[in-house]
PDB file of C-alpha atoms in Angstrom:
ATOM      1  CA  UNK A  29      12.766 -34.577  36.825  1.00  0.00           C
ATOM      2  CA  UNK A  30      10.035 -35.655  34.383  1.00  0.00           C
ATOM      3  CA  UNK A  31       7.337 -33.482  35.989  1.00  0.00           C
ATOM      4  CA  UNK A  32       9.639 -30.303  35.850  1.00  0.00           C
ATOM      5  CA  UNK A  33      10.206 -30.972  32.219  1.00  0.00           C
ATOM      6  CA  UNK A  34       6.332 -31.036  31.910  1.00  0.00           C
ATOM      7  CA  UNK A  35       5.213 -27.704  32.923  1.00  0.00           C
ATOM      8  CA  UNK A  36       8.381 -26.353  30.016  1.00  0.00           C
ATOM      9  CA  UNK A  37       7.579 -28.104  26.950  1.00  0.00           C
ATOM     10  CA  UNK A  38       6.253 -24.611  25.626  1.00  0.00           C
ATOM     11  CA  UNK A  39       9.409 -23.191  26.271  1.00  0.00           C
ATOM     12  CA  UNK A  40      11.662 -26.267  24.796  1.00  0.00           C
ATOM     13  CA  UNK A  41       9.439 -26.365  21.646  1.00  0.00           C
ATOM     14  CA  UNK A  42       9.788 -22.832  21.124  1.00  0.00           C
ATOM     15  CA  UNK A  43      13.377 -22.810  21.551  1.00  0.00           C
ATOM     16  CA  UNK A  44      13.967 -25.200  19.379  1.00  0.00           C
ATOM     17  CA  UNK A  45      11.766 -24.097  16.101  1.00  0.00           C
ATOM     18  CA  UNK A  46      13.721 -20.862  16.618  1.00  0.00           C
ATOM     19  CA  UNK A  47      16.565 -22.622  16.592  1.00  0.00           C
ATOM     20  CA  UNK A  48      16.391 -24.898  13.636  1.00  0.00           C
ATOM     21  CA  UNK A  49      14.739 -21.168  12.016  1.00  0.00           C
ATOM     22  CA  UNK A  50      17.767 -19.288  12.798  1.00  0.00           C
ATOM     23  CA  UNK A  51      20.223 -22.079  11.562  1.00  0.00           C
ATOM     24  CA  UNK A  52      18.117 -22.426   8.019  1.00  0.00           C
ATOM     25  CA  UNK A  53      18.114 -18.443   8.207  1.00  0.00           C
ATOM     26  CA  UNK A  54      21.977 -18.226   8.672  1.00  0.00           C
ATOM     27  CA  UNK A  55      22.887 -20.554   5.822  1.00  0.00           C
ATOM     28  CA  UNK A  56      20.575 -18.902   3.128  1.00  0.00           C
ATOM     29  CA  UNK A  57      21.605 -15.645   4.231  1.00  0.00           C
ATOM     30  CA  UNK A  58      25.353 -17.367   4.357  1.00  0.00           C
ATOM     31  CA  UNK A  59      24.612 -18.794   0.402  1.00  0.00           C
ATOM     32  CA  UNK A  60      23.500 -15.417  -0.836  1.00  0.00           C
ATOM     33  CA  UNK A  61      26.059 -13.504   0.433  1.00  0.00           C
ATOM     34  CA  UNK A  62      28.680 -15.716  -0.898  1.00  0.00           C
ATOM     35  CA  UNK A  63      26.583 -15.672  -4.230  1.00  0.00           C
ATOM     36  CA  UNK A  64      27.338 -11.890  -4.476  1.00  0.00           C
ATOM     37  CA  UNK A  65      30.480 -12.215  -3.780  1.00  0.00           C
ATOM     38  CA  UNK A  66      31.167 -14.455  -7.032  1.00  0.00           C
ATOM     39  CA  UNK A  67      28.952 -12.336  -8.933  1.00  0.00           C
ATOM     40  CA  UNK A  68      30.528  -8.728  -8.005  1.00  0.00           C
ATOM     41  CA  UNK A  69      34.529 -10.676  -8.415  1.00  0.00           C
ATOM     42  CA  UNK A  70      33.137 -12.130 -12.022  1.00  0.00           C
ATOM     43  CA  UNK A  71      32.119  -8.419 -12.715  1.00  0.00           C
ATOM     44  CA  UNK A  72      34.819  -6.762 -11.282  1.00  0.00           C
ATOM     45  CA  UNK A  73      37.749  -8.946 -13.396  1.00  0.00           C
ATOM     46  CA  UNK A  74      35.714 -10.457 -16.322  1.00  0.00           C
ATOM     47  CA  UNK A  75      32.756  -9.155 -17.591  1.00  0.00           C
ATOM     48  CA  UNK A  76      32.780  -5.367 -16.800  1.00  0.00           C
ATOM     49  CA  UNK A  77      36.831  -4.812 -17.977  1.00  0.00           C
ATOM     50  CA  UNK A  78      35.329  -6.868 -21.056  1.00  0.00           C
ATOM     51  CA  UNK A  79      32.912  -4.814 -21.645  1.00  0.00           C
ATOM     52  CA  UNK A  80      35.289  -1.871 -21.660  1.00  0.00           C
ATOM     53  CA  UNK A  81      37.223  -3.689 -24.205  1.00  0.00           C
ATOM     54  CA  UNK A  82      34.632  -3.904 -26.415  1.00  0.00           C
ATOM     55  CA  UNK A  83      33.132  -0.529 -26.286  1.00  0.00           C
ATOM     56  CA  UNK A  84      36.611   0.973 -26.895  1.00  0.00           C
ATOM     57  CA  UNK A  85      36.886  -1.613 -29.404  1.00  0.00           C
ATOM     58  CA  UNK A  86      33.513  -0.359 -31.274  1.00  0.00           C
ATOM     59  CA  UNK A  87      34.519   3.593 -30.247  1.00  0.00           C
ATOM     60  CA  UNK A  88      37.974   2.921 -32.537  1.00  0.00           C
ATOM     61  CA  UNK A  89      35.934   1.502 -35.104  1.00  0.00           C
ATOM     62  CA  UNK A  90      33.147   3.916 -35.538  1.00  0.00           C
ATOM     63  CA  UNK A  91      36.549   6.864 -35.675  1.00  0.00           C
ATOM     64  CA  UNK A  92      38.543   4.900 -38.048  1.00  0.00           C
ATOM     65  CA  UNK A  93      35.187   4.429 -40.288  1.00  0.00           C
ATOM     66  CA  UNK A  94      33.681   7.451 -39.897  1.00  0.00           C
ATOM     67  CA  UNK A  95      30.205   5.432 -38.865  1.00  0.00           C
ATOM     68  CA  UNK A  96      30.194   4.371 -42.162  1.00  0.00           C
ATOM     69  CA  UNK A  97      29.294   1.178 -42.754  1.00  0.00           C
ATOM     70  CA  UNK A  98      32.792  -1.378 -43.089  1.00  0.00           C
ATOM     71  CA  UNK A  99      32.429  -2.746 -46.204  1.00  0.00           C
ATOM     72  CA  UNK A 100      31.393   0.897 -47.637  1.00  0.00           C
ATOM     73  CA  UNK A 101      34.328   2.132 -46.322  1.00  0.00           C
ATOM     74  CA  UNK A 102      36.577  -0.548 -47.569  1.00  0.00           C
ATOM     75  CA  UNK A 103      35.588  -0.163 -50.497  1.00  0.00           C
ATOM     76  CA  UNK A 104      36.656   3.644 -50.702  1.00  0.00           C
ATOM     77  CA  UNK A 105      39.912   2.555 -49.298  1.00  0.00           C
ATOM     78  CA  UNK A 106      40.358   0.298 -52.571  1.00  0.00           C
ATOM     79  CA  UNK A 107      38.645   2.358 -55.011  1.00  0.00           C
ATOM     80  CA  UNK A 108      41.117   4.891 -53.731  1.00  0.00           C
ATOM     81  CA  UNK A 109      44.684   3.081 -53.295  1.00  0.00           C
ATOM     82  CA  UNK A 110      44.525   4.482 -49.818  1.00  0.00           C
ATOM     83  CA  UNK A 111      47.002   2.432 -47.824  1.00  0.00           C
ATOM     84  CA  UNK A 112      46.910   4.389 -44.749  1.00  0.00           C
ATOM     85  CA  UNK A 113      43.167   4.139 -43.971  1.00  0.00           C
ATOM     86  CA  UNK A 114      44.185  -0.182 -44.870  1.00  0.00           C
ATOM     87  CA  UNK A 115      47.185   0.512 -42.113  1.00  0.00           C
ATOM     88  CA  UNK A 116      44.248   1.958 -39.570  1.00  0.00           C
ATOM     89  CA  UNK A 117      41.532  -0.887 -39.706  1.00  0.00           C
ATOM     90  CA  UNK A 118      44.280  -3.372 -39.687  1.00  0.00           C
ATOM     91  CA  UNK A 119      45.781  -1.466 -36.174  1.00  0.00           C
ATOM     92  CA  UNK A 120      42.062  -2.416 -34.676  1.00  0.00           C
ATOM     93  CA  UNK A 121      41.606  -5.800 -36.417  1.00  0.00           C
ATOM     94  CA  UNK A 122      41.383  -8.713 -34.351  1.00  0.00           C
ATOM     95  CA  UNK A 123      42.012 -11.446 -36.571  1.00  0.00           C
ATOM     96  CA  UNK A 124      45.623 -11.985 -37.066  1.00  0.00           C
ATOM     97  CA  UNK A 125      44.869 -13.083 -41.227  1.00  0.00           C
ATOM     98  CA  UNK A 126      44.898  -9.370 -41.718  1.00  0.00           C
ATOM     99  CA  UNK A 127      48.515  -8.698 -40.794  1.00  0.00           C
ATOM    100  CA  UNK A 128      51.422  -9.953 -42.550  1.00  0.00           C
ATOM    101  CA  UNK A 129      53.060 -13.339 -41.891  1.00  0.00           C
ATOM    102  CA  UNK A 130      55.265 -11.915 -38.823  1.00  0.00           C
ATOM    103  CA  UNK A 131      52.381 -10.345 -37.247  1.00  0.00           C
ATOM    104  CA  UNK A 132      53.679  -6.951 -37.630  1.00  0.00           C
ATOM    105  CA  UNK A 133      50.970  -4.400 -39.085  1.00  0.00           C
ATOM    106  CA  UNK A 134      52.554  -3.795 -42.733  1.00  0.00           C
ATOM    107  CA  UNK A 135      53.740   0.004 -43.898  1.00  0.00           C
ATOM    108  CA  UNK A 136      52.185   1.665 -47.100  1.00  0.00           C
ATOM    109  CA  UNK A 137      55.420   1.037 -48.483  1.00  0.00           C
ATOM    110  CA  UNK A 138      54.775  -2.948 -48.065  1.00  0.00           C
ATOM    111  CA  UNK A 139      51.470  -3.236 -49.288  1.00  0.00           C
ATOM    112  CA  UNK A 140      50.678  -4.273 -52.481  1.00  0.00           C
ATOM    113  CA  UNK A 141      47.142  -3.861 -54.487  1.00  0.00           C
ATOM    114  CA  UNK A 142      45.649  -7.321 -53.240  1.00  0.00           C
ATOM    115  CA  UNK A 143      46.418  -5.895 -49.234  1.00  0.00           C
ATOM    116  CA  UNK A 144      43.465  -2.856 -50.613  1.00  0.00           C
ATOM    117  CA  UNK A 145      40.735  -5.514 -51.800  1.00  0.00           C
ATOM    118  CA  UNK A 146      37.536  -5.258 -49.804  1.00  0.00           C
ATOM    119  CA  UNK A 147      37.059  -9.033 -49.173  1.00  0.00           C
ATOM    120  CA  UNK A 148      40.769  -9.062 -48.012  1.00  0.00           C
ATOM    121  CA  UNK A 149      40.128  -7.056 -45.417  1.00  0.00           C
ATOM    122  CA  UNK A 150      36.844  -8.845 -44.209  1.00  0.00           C
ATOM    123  CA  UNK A 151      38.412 -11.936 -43.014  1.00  0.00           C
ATOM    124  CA  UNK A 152      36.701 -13.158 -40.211  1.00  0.00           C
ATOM    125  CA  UNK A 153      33.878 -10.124 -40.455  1.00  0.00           C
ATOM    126  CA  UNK A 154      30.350 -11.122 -41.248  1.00  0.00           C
ATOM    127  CA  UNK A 155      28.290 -10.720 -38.743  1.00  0.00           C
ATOM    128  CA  UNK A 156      25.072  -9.953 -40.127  1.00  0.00           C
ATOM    129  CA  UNK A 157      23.372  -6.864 -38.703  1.00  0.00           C
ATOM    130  CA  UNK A 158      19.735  -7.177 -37.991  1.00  0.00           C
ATOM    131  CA  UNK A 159      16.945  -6.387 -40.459  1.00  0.00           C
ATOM    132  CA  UNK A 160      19.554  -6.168 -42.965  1.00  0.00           C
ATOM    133  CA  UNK A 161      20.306  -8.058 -46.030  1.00  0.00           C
ATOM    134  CA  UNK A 162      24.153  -6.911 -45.906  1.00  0.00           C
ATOM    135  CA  UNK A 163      25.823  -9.930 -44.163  1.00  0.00           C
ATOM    136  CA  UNK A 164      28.826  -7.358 -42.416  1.00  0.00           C
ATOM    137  CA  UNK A 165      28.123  -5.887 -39.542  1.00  0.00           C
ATOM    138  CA  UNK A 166      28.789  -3.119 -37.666  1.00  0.00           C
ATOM    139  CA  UNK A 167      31.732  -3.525 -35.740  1.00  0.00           C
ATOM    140  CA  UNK A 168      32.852  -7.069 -37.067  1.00  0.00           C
ATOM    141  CA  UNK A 169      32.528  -9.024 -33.684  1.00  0.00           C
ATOM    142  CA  UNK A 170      29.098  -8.235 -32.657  1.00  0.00           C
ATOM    143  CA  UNK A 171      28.434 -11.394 -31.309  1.00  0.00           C
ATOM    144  CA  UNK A 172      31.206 -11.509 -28.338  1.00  0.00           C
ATOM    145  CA  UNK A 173      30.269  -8.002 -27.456  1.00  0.00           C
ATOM    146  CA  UNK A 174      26.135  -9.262 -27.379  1.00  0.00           C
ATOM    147  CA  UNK A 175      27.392 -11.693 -25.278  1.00  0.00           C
ATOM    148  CA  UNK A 176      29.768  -9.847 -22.974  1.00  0.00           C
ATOM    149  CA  UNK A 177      26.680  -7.313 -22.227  1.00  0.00           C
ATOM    150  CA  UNK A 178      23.917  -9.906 -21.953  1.00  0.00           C
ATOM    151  CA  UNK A 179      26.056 -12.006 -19.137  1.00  0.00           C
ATOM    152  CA  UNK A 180      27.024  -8.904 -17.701  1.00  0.00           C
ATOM    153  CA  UNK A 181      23.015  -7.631 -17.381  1.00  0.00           C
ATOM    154  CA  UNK A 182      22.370 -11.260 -16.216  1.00  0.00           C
ATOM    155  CA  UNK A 183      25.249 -10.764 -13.659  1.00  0.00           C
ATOM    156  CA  UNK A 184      23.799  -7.402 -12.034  1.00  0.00           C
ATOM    157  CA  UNK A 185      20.018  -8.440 -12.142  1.00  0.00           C
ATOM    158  CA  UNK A 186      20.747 -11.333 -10.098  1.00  0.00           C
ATOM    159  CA  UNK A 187      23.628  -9.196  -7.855  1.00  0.00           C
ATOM    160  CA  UNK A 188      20.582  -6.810  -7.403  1.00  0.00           C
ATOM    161  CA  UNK A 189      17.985  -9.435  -6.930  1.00  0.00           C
ATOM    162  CA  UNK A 190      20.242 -11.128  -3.701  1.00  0.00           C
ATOM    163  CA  UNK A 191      21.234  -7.689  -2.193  1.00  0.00           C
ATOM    164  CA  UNK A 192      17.091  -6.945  -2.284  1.00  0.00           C
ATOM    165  CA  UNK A 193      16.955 -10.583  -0.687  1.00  0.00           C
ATOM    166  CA  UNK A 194      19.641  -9.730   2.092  1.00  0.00           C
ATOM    167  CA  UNK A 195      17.890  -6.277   3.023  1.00  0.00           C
ATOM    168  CA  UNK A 196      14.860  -7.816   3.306  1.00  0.00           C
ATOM    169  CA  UNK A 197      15.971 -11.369   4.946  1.00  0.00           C
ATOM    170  CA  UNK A 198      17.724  -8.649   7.814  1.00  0.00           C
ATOM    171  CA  UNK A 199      14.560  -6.705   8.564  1.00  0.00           C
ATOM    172  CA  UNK A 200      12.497 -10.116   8.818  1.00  0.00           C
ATOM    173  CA  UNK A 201      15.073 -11.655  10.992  1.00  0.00           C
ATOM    174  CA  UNK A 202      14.936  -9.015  12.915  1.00  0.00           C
ATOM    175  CA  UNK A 203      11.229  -9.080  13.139  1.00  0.00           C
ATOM    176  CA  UNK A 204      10.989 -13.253  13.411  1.00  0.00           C
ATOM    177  CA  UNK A 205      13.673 -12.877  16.498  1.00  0.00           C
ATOM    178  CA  UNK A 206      11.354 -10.652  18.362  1.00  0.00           C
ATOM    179  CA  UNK A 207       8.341 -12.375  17.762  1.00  0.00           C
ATOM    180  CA  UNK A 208      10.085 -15.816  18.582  1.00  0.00           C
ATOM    181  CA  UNK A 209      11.208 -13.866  22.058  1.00  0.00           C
ATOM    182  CA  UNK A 210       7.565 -13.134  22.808  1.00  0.00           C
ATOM    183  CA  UNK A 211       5.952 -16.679  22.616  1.00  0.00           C
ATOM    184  CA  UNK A 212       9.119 -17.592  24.992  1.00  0.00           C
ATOM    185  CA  UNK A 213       8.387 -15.081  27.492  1.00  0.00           C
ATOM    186  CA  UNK A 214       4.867 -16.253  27.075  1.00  0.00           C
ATOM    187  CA  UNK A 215       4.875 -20.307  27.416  1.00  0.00           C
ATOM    188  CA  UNK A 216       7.003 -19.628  30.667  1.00  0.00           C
TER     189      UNK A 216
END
């Protein structure tokens, strides 16, 4: 038996580097597919209907504002007594400070003069734009919606970077498998 083992050590070795190959092969192609996966699900429910959110959220601001800057326009609201365009922010607010005590978005009617006071109305809004001096920024909650699209850009490199990695980890297998089948067919 020994000296009929001898003559297909070749073979054996062979057989089993491609094995142990394949096996290593399978799980990192097994762990990157199962990597996308998460990724395109954390897309697909979190980040990308967040990101939705937000640019409706800056869309309704930049109509109710006119792409004036908040404060600015605020402050014509005040210097005004114009409750409606108060009523309009307040309907795309998100802190709940700028509604009245049951949460209900108040009617001109309600409102008295300290509801029309700028810094009334910029509760919980000062996020500093950049290269500016004026500590409000654009849309009042710049920072979740910088965050929202940087994790979502960090979601779809990497998506794109293991898809590239599966494409090519296919057409090397491929390639590996055949060459693995030649130095069998030769050490016989």
């Amino acid at each position: 038996m020994i000296s009929a083992l001898k003559g297909q050590s070749g073979p054996i070795l062979v057989g089993v580097v491609s094995w142990t190959f394949a096996t290593l092969q399978k799980h990192q192609f097994e762990t990157r597919q199962a990597e996308v996966a998460t990724i395109a699900e954390k897309i697909r429910v979190l980040y990308g209907p967040l990101r939705g959110n937000r640019l409706v959220y800056r869309s309704s601001y930049a109509a109710i504002t006119q792409d004036q800057p908040l404060k600015d326009w605020l402050q014509k609201a005040q210097e005004t007594k114009n409750k409606e365009m108060i009523i309009a922010w307040r309907k795309i607010a998100t802190p709940s400070n700028l509604r009245n005590s049951s949460l209900v978005i108040e009617k001109a009617d309600q409102m008295d003069d300290n509801d029309l006071l700028v810094e009334n109305n910029l509760i919980g809004f000062r996020c500093k734009r950049k290269n500016s001096t004026d500590p409000f920024g654009d849309c009042g909650n710049c920072a979740l919606s910088s965050y929202v699209d940087g994790v979502l850009d960090e979601l779809q490199t990497r998506k794109n970077e293991l898809e590239g990695h599966l494409q090519s980890h296919s057409s090397i297998w491929g390639s590996m498998v055949a060459l693995f089948a030649i130095f069998a067919s030769y050490a016989q």
